Amino acid sequence: MNISGIVVHASPGKIDMVRTQLEKIPGVDVHAASAEGKMVVTIEKPSDRETADMFEEIGRIPGILSTAMVYHHFEPDTEATA
């Protein structure tokens, strides 16, 4: 499992719309948001490719000004190896 932390900067007038769109995506969670439009978001996906694709997809959501990956961690699937 890949776990990534990203900072999303949304247009201040579109924070609620962006948050709603992000919360609809499986494996994506919004943990905090500021009035200035900065959001702390995590992405959990099984593979590096899916994580990268999701990061790019998030950046294309209308109202998002920028995204920055600030953390990435990989945990092996212990159930699959047991």
Coordinates of C-alpha atoms in Angstrom, one line a residue:
M1 CA 0.0 0.0 0.0
N2 CA 1.3 3.4 -1.0
I3 CA 0.4 6.2 1.4
S4 CA 1.1 9.8 0.3
G5 CA 0.5 13.1 1.9
I6 CA -0.1 16.1 -0.4
V7 CA -0.9 19.8 0.1
V8 CA -3.6 21.0 -2.3
H9 CA -4.0 24.8 -2.8
A10 CA -7.5 25.6 -4.0
S11 CA -8.9 28.9 -5.1
P12 CA -10.3 30.4 -1.8
G13 CA -13.8 30.8 -3.4
K14 CA -13.9 27.2 -4.4
I15 CA -12.8 25.4 -1.3
D16 CA -16.1 23.7 -0.6
M17 CA -16.5 22.5 -4.2
V18 CA -12.9 21.2 -4.3
R19 CA -13.3 19.4 -1.0
T20 CA -16.5 17.8 -2.1
Q21 CA -14.8 16.5 -5.3
L22 CA -11.8 15.2 -3.4
E23 CA -14.0 13.4 -0.8
K24 CA -15.8 11.5 -3.7
I25 CA -12.5 9.8 -4.8
P26 CA -11.9 6.4 -3.3
G27 CA -8.6 6.3 -1.3
V28 CA -8.5 10.1 -0.9
D29 CA -9.1 11.8 2.4
V30 CA -9.1 15.5 3.3
H31 CA -7.8 16.0 6.8
A32 CA -7.7 19.8 7.1
A33 CA -8.5 22.9 5.1
S34 CA -7.8 26.6 5.7
A35 CA -9.8 29.7 4.6
E36 CA -6.9 30.5 2.3
G37 CA -7.5 27.3 0.3
K38 CA -4.7 25.1 1.6
M39 CA -5.7 21.5 2.2
V40 CA -4.0 18.5 3.8
V41 CA -4.9 15.4 1.8
T42 CA -3.8 11.8 1.8
I43 CA -3.9 9.3 -1.0
E44 CA -3.9 5.5 -0.4
K45 CA -3.4 3.3 -3.4
P46 CA -2.0 -0.2 -4.0
S47 CA 0.7 0.8 -6.6
D48 CA 3.1 3.6 -7.4
R49 CA 1.4 4.0 -10.8
E50 CA -2.0 4.4 -9.3
T51 CA -0.7 6.9 -6.8
A52 CA 1.0 9.0 -9.5
D53 CA -2.2 8.8 -11.7
M54 CA -4.3 10.0 -8.7
F55 CA -1.9 12.8 -7.9
E56 CA -2.2 14.0 -11.5
E57 CA -6.0 13.6 -11.5
I58 CA -6.3 15.7 -8.4
G59 CA -4.3 18.5 -10.0
R60 CA -6.8 18.6 -12.8
I61 CA -9.8 19.2 -10.6
P62 CA -11.3 22.7 -11.4
G63 CA -10.5 25.2 -8.7
I64 CA -7.2 23.6 -7.7
L65 CA -4.3 26.0 -8.2
S66 CA -1.5 23.6 -7.3
T67 CA -0.6 20.3 -5.6
A68 CA 2.6 19.3 -3.8
M69 CA 3.5 15.8 -2.6
V70 CA 5.1 16.2 0.8
Y71 CA 5.2 12.6 2.0
H72 CA 5.3 9.1 0.5
H73 CA 5.5 5.8 2.3
F74 CA 5.1 2.2 1.0
E75 CA 3.9 -0.6 3.3
P76 CA 4.0 -4.2 2.0
D77 CA 0.6 -6.0 2.0
T78 CA 1.1 -8.4 4.9
E79 CA -2.1 -10.3 4.1
A80 CA -0.9 -11.1 0.6
T81 CA 2.4 -12.4 1.9
A82 CA 1.0 -14.4 4.8

